Coordinates of C-alpha atoms in Angstrom, one line a residue:
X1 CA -12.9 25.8 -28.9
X2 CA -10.6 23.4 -30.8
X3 CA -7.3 24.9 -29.9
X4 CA -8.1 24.5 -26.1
X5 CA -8.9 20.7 -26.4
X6 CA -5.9 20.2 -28.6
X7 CA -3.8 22.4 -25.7
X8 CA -5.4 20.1 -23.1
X9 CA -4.4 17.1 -24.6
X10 CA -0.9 18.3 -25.6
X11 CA -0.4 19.0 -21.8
X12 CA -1.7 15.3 -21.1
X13 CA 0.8 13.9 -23.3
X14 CA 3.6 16.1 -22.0
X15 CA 2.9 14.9 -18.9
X16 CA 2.6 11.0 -19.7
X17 CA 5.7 10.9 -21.3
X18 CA 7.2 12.4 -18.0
X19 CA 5.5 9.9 -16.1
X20 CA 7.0 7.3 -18.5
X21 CA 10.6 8.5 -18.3
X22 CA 10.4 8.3 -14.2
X23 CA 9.2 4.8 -14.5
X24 CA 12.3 3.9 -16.8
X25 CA 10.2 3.1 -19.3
X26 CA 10.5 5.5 -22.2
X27 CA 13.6 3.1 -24.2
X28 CA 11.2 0.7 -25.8
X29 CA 8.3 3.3 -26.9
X30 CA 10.3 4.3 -29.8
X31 CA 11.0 0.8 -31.4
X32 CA 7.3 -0.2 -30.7
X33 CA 6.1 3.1 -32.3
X34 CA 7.7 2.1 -35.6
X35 CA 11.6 1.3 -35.3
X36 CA 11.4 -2.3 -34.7
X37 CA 11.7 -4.4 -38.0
X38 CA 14.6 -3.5 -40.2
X39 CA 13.1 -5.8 -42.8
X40 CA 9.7 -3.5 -43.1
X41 CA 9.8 -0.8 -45.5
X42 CA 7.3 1.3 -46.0
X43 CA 6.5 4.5 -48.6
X44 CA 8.3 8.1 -46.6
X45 CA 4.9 9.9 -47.9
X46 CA 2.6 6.6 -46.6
X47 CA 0.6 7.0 -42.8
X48 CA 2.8 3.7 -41.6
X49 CA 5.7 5.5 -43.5
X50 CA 5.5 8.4 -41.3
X51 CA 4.5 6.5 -38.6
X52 CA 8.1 4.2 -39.1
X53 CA 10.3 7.5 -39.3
X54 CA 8.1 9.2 -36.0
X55 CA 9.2 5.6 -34.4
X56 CA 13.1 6.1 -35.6
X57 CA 12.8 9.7 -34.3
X58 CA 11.6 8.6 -30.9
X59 CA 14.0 5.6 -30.1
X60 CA 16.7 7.8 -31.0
X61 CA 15.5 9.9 -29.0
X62 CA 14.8 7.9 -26.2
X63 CA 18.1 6.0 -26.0
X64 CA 19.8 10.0 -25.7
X65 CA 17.7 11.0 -22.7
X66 CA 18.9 7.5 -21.6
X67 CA 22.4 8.2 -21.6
X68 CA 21.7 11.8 -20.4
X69 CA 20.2 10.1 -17.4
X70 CA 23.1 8.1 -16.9
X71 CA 25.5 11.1 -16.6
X72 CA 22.9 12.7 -14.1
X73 CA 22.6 15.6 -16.9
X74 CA 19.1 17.3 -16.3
X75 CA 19.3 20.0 -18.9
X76 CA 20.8 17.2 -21.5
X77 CA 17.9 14.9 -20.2
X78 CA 15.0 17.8 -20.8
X79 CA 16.6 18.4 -24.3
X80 CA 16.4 14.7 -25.0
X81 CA 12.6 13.9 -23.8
X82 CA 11.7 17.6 -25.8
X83 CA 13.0 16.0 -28.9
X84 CA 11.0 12.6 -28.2
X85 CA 7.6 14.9 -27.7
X86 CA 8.7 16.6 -30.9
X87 CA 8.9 13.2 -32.7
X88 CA 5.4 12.0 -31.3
X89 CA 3.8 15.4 -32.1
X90 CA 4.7 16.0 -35.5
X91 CA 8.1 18.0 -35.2
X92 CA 10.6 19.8 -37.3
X93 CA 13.4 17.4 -38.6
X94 CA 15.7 18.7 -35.8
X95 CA 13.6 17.7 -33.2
X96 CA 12.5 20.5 -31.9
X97 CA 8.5 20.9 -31.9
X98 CA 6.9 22.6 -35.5
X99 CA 5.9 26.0 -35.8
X100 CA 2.0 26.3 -36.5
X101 CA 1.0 28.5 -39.1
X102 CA 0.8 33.0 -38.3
X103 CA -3.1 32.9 -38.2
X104 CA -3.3 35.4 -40.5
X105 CA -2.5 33.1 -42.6
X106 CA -5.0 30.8 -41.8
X107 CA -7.7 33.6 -41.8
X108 CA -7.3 34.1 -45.6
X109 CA -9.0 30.9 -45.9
X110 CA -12.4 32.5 -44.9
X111 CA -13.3 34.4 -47.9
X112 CA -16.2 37.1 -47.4
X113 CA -18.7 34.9 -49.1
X114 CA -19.4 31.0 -48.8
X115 CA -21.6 29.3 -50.5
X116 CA -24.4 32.2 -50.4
X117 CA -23.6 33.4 -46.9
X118 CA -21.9 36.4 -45.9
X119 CA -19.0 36.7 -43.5
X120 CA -20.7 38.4 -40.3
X121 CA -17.3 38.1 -38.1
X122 CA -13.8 36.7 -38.0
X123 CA -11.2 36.0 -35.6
X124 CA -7.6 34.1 -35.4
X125 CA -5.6 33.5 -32.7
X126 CA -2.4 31.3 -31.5
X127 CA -1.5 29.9 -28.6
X128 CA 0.8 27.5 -27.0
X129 CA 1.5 24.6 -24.2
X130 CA 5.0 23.1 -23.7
X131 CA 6.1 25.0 -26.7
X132 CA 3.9 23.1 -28.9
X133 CA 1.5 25.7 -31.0
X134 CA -1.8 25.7 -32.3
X135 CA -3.4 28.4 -34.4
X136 CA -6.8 28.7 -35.4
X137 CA -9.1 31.1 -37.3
X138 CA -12.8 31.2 -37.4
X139 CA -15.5 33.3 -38.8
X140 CA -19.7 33.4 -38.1
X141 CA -21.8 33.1 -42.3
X142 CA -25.6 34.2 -41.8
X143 CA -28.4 35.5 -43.5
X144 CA -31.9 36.0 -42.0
X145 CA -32.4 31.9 -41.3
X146 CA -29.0 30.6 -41.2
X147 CA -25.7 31.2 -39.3
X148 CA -22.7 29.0 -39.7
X149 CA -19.3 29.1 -37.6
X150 CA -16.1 28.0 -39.4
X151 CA -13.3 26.7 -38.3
X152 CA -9.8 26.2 -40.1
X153 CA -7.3 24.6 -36.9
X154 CA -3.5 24.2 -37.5
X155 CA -3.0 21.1 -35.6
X156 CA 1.0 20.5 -36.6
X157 CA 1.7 20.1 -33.3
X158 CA -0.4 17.2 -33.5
X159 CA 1.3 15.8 -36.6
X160 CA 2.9 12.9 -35.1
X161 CA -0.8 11.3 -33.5
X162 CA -2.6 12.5 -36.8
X163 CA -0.6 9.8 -39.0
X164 CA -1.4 7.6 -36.2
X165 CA -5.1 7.7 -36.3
X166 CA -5.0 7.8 -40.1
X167 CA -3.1 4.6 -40.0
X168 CA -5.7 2.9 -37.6
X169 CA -8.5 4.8 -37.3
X170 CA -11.9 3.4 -38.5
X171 CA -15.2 4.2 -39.7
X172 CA -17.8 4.5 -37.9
X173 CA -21.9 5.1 -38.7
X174 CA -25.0 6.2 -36.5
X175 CA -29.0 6.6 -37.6
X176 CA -31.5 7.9 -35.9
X177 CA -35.3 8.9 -37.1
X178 CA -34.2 12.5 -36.9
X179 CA -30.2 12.6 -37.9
X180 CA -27.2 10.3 -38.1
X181 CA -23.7 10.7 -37.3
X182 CA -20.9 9.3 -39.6
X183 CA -16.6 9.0 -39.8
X184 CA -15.4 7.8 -42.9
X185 CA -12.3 8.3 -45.3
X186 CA -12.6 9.5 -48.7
X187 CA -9.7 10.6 -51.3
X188 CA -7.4 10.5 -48.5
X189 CA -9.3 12.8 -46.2
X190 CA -11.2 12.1 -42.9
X191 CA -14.5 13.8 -42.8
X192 CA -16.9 13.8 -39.9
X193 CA -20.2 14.6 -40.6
X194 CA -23.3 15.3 -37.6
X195 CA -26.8 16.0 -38.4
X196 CA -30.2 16.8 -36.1
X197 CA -33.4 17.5 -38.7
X198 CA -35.1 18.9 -35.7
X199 CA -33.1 21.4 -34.9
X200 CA -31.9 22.0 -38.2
X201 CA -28.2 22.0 -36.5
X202 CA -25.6 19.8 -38.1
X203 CA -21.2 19.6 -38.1
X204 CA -19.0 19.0 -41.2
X205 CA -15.5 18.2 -40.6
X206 CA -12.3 17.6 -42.9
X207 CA -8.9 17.2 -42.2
X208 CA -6.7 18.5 -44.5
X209 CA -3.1 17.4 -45.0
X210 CA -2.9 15.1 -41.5
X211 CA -2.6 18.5 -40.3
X212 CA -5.4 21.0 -40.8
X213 CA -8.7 20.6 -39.8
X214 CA -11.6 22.7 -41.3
X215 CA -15.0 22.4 -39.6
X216 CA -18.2 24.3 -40.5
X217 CA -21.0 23.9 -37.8
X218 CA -24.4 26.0 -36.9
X219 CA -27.9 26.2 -38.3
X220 CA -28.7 25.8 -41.9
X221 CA -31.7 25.0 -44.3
X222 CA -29.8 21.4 -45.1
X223 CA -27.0 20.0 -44.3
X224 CA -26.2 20.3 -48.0
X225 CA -25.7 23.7 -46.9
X226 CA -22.4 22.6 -44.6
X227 CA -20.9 20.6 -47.4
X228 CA -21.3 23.3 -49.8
X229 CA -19.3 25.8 -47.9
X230 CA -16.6 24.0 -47.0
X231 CA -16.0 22.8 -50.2
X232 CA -16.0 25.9 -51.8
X233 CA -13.0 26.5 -49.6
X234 CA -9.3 26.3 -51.1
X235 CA -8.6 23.2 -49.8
X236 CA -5.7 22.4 -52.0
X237 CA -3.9 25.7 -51.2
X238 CA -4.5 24.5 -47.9
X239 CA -2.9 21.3 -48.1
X240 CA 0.0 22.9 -50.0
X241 CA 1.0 23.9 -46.2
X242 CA 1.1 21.1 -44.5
X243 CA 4.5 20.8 -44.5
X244 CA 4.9 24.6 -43.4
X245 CA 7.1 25.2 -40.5
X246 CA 8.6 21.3 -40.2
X247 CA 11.7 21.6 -42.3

């Protein structure tokens, strides 16, 4: 599932950034995530934009846990590296890591019917690492030849490495004589798109927002089929969250 990868990789992180801080090396990361040009400026709402202010967040950041470790303060010290994980992982303005979405919530962006399939099951959940949360919801669409799984993921507590990778991340583009494979960016939005014509079995990704991502995957006639359903989701209304649980 989606929320235990992006659990397994929060831990990682957690634990990097430890492993930075005991090397005495945590005072730079900051200015080289963003904060080091005063002469750069870049649009708040841009990827670099919130890439530059996730930089601020983290040097300040960084320089208090350095003065916390100065005074020999360990619960100052813990506050100050929580607030650097916050910045790097997309957290509230105070610091302190963002609140996913309640996933019921998220589960009222599986309607009963998508694009000609019924709703068969449905599930949410939310769950948490180093006080950083994830939610997700997901629900099973068949009839008699298909059966599609969808996915809507709140990834805020990955908000910080999402601008990241929309800032740098590429495109990328794979054939073969029975499917292909592509990344690509369009209107804003990364998509990732997977397709075998042998098994009939394909993937559709988008992520919403630099924060949610919606993935429909499973059996279908075409791959038309995957497209087709998750567009007929509310995507805006969707999007019209992505701030929720940051202020």
């Amino acid at each position: 599932m989606i929320v235990t990868i992006l659990l397994s990789w929060i831990v990682a992180l957690v634990i990097g950034a430890i492993t930075v801080t005991a090397g005495g090396g945590l005072a730079g990361a900051g200015a080289a995530m963003g904060g080091g040009s005063a002469d750069v400026a870049f649009d708040k709402d841009s990827r670099l934009g919130q890439l530059a202010a996730m930089g601020e967040r983290m040097e300040a950041a960084a320089k208090a846990h350095e003065e916390a470790a100065k005074s020999g303060d360990q619960e100052a010290q813990a506050e100050a590296l929580g607030a650097m994980m916050g910045a790097m992982m997309g957290g509230s303005q105070d610091g302190k890591p963002a609140a996913s979405l309640a996933p019921d919530q998220l589960k009222a962006f599986l309607p009963g019917t998508l694009a000609g399939l019924d709703r068969v099951s449905v599930s949410s959940n939310r769950q948490s690492a180093m006080g950083m949360q994830v939610s997700e919801a997901s629900a099973t669409y068949a009839d008699d030849e298909q059966r599609v799984d969808v996915e809507v993921t709140d990834m805020v507590a990955l908000g910080g490495m999402m601008a990241m990778a929309g800032a740098f991340g590429g495109e990328s583009e794979s054939e073969t004589e029975t499917g292909f494979e592509r990344t690509y960016v369009r209107d804003g939005q990364r998509i990732h798109e997977r397709w075998d014509a042998t098994s009939s079995r394909g993937e559709y990704s988008v992520l919403v927002g630099d924060r949610f991502q919606v993935e429909a995957s499973g059996r279908v006639d075409d791959f038309g089929q995957l497209k087709r359903m998750v567009g007929s989701m509310d995507l805006d209304g969707l999007a019209r969250l992505k701030d929720a649980g940051t202020d």
